[in-house]
Tab-separated table of C-alpha atoms in Angstrom:
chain	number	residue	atom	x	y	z
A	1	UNK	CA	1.686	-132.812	106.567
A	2	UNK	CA	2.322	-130.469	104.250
A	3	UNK	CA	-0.744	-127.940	103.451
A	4	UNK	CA	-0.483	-126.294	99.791
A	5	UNK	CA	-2.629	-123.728	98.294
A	6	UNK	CA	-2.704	-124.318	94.100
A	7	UNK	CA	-4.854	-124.374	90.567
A	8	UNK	CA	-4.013	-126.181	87.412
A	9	UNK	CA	-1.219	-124.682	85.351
A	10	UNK	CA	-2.567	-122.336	82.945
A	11	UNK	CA	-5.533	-121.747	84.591
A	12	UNK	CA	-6.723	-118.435	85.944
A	13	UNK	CA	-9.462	-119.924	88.186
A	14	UNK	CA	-9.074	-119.365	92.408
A	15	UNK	CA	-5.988	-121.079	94.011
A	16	UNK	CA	-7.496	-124.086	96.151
A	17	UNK	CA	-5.935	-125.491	99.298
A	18	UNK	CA	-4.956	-128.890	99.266
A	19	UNK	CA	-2.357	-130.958	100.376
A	20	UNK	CA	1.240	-133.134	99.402
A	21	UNK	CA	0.554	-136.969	99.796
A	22	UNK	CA	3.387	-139.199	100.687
A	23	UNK	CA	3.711	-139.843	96.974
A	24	UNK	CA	4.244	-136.157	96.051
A	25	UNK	CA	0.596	-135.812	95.161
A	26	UNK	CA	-2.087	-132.777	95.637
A	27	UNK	CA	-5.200	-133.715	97.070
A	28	UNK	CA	-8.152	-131.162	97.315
A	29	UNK	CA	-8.908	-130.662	100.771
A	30	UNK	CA	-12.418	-129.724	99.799
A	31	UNK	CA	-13.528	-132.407	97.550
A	32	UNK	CA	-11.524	-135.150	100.063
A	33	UNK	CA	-13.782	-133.666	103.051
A	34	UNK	CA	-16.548	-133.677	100.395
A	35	UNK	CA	-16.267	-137.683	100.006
A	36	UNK	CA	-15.681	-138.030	103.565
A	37	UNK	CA	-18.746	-136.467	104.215
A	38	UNK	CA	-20.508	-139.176	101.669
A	39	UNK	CA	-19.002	-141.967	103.236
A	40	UNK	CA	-20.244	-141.372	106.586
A	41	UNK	CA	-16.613	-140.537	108.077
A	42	UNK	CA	-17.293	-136.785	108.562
A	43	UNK	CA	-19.664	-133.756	109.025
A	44	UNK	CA	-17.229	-131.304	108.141
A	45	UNK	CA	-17.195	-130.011	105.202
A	46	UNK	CA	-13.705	-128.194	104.267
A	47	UNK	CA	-13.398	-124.575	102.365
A	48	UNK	CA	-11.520	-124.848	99.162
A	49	UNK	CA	-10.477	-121.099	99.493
A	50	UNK	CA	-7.132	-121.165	101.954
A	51	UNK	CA	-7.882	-117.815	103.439
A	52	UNK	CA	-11.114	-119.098	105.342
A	53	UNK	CA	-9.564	-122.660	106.007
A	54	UNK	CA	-6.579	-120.701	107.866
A	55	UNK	CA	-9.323	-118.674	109.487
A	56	UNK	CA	-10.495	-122.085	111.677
A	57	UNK	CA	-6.594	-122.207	112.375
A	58	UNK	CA	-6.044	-125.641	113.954
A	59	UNK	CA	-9.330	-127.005	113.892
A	60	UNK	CA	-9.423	-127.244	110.314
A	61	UNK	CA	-6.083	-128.176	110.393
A	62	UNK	CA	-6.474	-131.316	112.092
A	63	UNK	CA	-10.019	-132.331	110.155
A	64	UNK	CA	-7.267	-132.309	107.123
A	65	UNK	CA	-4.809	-134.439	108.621
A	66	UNK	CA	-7.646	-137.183	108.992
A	67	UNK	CA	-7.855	-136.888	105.288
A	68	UNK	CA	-4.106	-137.629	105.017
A	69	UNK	CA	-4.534	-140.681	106.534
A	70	UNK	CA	-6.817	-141.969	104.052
A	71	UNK	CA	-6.123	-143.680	101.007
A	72	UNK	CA	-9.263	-142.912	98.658
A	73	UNK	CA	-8.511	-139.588	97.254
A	74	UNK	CA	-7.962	-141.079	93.633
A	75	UNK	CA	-10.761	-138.886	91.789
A	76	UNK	CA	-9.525	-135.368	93.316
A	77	UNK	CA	-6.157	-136.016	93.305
A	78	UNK	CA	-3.083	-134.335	90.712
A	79	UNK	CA	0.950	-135.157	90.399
A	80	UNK	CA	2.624	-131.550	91.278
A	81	UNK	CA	3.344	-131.222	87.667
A	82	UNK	CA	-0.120	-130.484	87.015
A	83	UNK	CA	-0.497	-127.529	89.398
A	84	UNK	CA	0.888	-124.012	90.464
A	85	UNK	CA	1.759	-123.510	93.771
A	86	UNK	CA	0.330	-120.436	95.505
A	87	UNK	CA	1.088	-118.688	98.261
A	88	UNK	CA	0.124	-121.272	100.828
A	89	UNK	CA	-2.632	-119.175	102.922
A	90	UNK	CA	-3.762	-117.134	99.889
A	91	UNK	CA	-3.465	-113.793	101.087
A	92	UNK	CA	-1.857	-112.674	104.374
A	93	UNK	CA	-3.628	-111.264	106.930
A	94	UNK	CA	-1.233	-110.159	109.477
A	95	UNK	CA	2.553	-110.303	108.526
A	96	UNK	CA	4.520	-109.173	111.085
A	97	UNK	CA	8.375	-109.265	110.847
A	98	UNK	CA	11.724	-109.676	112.733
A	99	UNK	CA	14.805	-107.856	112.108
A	100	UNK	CA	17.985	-108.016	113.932
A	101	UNK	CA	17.601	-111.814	114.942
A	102	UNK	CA	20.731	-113.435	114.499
A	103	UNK	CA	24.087	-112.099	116.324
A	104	UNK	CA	26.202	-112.592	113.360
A	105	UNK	CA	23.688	-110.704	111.097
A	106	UNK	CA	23.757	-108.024	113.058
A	107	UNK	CA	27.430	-107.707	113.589
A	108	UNK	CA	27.774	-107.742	109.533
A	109	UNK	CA	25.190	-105.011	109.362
A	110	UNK	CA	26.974	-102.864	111.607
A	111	UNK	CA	24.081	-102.746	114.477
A	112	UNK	CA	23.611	-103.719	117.956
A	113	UNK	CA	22.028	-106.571	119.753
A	114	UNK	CA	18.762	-105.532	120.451
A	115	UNK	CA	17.045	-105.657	124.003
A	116	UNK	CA	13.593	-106.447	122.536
A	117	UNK	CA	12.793	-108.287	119.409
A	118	UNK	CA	12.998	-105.203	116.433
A	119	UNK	CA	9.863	-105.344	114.800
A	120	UNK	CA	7.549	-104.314	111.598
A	121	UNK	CA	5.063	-105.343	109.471
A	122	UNK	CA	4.636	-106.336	105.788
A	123	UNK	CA	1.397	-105.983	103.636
A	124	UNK	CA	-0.741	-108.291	101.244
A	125	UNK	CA	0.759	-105.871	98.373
A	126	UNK	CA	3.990	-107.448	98.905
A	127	UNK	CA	3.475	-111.073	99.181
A	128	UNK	CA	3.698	-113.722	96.365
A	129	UNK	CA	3.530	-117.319	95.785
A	130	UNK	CA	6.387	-119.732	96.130
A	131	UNK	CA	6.632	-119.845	92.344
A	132	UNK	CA	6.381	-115.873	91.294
A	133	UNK	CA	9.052	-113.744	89.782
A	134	UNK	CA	10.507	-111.140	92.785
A	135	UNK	CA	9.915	-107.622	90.993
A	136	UNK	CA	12.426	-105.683	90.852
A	137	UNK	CA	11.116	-101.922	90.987
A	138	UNK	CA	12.740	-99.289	89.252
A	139	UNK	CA	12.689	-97.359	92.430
A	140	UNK	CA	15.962	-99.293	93.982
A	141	UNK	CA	19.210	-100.361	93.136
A	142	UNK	CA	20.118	-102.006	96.224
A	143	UNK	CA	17.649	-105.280	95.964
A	144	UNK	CA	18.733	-108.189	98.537
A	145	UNK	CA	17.417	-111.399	99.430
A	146	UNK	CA	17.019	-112.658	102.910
A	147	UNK	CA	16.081	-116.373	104.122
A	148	UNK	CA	13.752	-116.714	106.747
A	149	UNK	CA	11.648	-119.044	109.073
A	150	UNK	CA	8.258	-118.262	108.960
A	151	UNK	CA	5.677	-119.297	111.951
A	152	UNK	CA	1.904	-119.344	110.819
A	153	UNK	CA	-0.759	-119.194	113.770
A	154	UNK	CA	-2.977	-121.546	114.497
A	155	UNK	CA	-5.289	-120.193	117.402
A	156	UNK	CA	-5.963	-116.736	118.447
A	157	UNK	CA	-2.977	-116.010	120.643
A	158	UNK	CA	-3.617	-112.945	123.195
A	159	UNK	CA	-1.180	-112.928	126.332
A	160	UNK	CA	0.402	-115.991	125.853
A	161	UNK	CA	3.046	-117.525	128.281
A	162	UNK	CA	6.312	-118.300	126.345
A	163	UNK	CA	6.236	-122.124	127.716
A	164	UNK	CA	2.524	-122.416	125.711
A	165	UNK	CA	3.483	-120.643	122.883
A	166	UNK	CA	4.434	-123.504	120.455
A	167	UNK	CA	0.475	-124.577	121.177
A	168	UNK	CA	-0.931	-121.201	119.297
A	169	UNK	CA	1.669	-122.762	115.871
A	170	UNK	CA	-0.274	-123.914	113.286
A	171	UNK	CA	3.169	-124.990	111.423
A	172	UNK	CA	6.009	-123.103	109.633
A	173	UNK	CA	6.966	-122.378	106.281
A	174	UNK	CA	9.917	-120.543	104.471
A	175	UNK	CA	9.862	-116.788	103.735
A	176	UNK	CA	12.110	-114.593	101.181
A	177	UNK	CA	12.410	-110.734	102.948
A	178	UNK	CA	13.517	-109.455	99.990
A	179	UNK	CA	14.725	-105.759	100.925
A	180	UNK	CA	15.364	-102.281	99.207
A	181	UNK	CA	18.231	-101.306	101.027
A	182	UNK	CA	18.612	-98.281	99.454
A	183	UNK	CA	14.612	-97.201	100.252
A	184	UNK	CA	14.890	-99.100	103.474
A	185	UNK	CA	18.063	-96.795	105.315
A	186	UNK	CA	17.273	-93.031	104.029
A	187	UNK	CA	14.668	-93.256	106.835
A	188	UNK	CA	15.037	-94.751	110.317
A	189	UNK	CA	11.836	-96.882	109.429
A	190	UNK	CA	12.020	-99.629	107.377
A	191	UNK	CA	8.652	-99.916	106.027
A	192	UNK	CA	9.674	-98.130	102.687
A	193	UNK	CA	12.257	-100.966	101.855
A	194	UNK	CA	10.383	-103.987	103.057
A	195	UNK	CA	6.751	-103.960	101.167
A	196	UNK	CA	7.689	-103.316	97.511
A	197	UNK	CA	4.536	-104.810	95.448
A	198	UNK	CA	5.159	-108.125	94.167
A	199	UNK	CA	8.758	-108.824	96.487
A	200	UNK	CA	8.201	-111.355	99.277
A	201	UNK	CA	7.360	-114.963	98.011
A	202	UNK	CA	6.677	-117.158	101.197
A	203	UNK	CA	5.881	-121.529	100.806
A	204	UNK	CA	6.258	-123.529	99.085
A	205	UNK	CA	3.787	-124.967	101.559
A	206	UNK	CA	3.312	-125.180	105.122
A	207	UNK	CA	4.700	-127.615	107.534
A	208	UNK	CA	2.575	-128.713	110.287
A	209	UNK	CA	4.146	-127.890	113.325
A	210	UNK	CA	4.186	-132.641	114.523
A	211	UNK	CA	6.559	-132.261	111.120
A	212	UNK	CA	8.833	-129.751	113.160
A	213	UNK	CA	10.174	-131.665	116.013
A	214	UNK	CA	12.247	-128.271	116.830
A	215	UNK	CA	12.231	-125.076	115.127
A	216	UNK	CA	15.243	-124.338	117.629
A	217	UNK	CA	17.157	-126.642	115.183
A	218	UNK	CA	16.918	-125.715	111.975
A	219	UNK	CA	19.142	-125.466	108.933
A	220	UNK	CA	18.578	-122.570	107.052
A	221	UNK	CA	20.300	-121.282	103.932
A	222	UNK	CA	20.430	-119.350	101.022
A	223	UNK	CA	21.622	-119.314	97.107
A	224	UNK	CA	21.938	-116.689	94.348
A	225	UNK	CA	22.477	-118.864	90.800
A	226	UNK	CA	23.197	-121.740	92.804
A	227	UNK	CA	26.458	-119.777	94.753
A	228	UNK	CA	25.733	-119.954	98.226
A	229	UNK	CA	25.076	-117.128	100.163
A	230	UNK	CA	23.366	-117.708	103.689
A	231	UNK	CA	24.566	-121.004	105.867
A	232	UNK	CA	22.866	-121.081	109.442
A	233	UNK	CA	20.880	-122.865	111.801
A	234	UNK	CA	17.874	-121.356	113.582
A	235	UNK	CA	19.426	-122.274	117.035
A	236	UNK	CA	21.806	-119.158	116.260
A	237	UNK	CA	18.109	-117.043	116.816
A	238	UNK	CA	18.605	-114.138	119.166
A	239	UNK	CA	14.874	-114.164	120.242
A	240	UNK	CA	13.512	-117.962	119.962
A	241	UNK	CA	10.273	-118.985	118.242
A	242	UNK	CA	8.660	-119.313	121.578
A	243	UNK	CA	9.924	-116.059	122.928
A	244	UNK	CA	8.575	-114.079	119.671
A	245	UNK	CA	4.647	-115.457	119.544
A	246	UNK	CA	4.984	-115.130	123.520
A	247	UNK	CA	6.290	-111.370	122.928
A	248	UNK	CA	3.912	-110.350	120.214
A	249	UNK	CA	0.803	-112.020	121.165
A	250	UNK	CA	1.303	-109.625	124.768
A	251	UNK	CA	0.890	-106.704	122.083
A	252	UNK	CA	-1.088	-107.824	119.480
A	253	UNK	CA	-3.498	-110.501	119.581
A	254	UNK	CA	-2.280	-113.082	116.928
A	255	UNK	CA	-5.158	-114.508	114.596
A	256	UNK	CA	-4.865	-117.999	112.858
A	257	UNK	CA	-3.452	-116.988	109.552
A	258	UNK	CA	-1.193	-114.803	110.937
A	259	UNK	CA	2.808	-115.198	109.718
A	260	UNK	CA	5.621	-114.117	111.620
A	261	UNK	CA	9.074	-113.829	110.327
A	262	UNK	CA	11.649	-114.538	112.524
A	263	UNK	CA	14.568	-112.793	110.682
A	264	UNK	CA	17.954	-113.801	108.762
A	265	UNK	CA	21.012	-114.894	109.621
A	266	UNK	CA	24.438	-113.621	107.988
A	267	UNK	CA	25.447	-113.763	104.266
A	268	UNK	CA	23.295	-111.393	102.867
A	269	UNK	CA	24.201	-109.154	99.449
A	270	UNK	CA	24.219	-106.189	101.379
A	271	UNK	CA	27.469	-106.936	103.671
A	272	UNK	CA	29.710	-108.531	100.899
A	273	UNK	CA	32.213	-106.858	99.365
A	274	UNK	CA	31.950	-105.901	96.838
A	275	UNK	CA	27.738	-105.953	97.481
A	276	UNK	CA	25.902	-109.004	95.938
A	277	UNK	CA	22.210	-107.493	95.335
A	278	UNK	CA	20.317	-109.233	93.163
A	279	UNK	CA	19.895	-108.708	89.603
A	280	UNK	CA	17.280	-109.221	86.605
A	281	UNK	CA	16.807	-112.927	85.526
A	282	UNK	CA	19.162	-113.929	88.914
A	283	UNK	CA	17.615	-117.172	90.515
A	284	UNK	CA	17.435	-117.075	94.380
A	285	UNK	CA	16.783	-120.291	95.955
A	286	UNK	CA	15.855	-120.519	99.404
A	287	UNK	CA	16.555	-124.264	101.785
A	288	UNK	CA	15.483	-124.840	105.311
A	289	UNK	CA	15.665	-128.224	106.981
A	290	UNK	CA	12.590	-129.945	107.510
A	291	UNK	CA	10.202	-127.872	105.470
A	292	UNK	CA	11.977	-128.039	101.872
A	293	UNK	CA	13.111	-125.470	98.774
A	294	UNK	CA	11.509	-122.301	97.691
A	295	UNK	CA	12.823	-120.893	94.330
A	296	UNK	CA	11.912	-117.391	92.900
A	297	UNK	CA	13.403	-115.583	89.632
A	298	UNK	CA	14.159	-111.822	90.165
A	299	UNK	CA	11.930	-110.074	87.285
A	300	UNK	CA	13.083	-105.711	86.246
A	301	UNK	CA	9.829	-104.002	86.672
């Protein structure tokens, strides 16, 4: 199933979650739970908001998918060309990132493997919708695009063995870890170059994780104008997806709604030569297997 947060096109009302019938359709989660409710088929009643449907994690989760597998959501139900995708949780809560996660990447950046997954954290500031322009500040020259897996958690993971881990994901979703490189190397920490307002689109929806037979096995690529850029597969991952919500949840207690990105793999502007940043009005689209396309324009701020 794939879980959606949007409004109607030229509307400024609240984004709303819903979700992607098998026809390409958005039904309203709340309004579906709504008429379940009437017709004696449920007692729970769905948010519309996405931040405090996330917030029940799973729970809510699965409610929805019973609402997938009806067939009477004609009255609260719009073709995608009606809507505006959002970012698919509405705001983040935790976003915590991976760097250094594929061999090859690593080599082309001039780094070493690292003994322990390499990572930082991005803020609400920074995240956009799957259909948002990338800004592109003023205060870097250097502005690259990197493809990424994103896990979002489903139950409150604290301590969690590595062989349980895939139990705590909620699904997955793509991310776009769009970097300063000039802001993010004058100072060993990153932060500076990773959480530029307006930079980091993640969706275009989220995958539940029965979609995702193995996010182990994943092709995963990337495009500037259509030329393409990044060509991988997430089996090339250094630390695994079970390994990372294992690893983080032992030092931070993971919250459903929380997104971790699980870093890119070679091919990014950075390491070509001559460098391939992005520029104004460029068009970086984003592919990985199973959970779809995620296209952003790049926007001078």
């Amino acid at each position: 199933m794939k879980l959606v947060s949007y409004r109607k096109k030229e509307s400024d009302s609240s984004f709303r979650m819903g979700f992607i019938t098998d026809n390409e359709e958005v039904v309203d989660v709340h309004l579906a739970s709504q008429h379940a409710i009437r017709a004696g088929n449920t007692t729970i009643e769905l948010p519309f908001q996405p931040e405090l449907f996330y917030q029940k994690g799973q729970d809510f989760i699965d409610e929805a998918t019973k609402l997938f597998g009806s067939s009477n959501h004609r009255d609260f139900t719009y073709s995608l060309n009606e809507i505006q995708l959002g970012m698919p949780l509405g705001t983040a809560r935790k976003v915590i990132c991976v760097g250094k996660n594929y061999a090859e990447h690593v080599a082309e950046m001039k780094s070493e493997i690292p003994e322990f997954p390499v990572l930082f954290a991005k803020f609400d500031n920074a995240i956009i919708g799957p259909e948002e322009e990338i800004h592109y500040s003023s205060l870097t020259e250097k502005l690259d695009y990197e493809v990424e897996l994103t896990i979002v958690i489903g139950r409150e993971a604290s301590h969690v063995f590595e062989e349980e881990a895939l139990d705590y994901v909620a699904g997955y979703t793509i991310g776009n870890d769009t970097s300063a490189r000039d802001l993010q190397k004058r100072t060993p920490q990153w932060l500076q170059g990773k959480s530029l307002d307006h930079t980091t689109p993640i969706g275009p929806w989220v995958v539940t994780k029965d979609e995702i037979v193995d996010p182990g096995n994943l092709t995963i690529a990337s495009y500037v104008n259509n030329e393409k850029r990044q060509y991988s597969n997430t089996k090339h991952l250094i630390f695994s997806v079970p390994y990372l919500v294992s690893f983080i949840s032992n030092l931070i207690t993971l919250k459903p709604g929380d997104i971790i990105m699980t870093g890119t793999p070679d091919g990014v502007g950075f390491a070509m030569d001559p460098p391939g940043y992005v520029k104004d009005k460029d068009k970086v689209k984003l592919e990985i297997e199973g959970i779809g396309i995620m296209e952003n324009m790049v926007k001078k701020v």
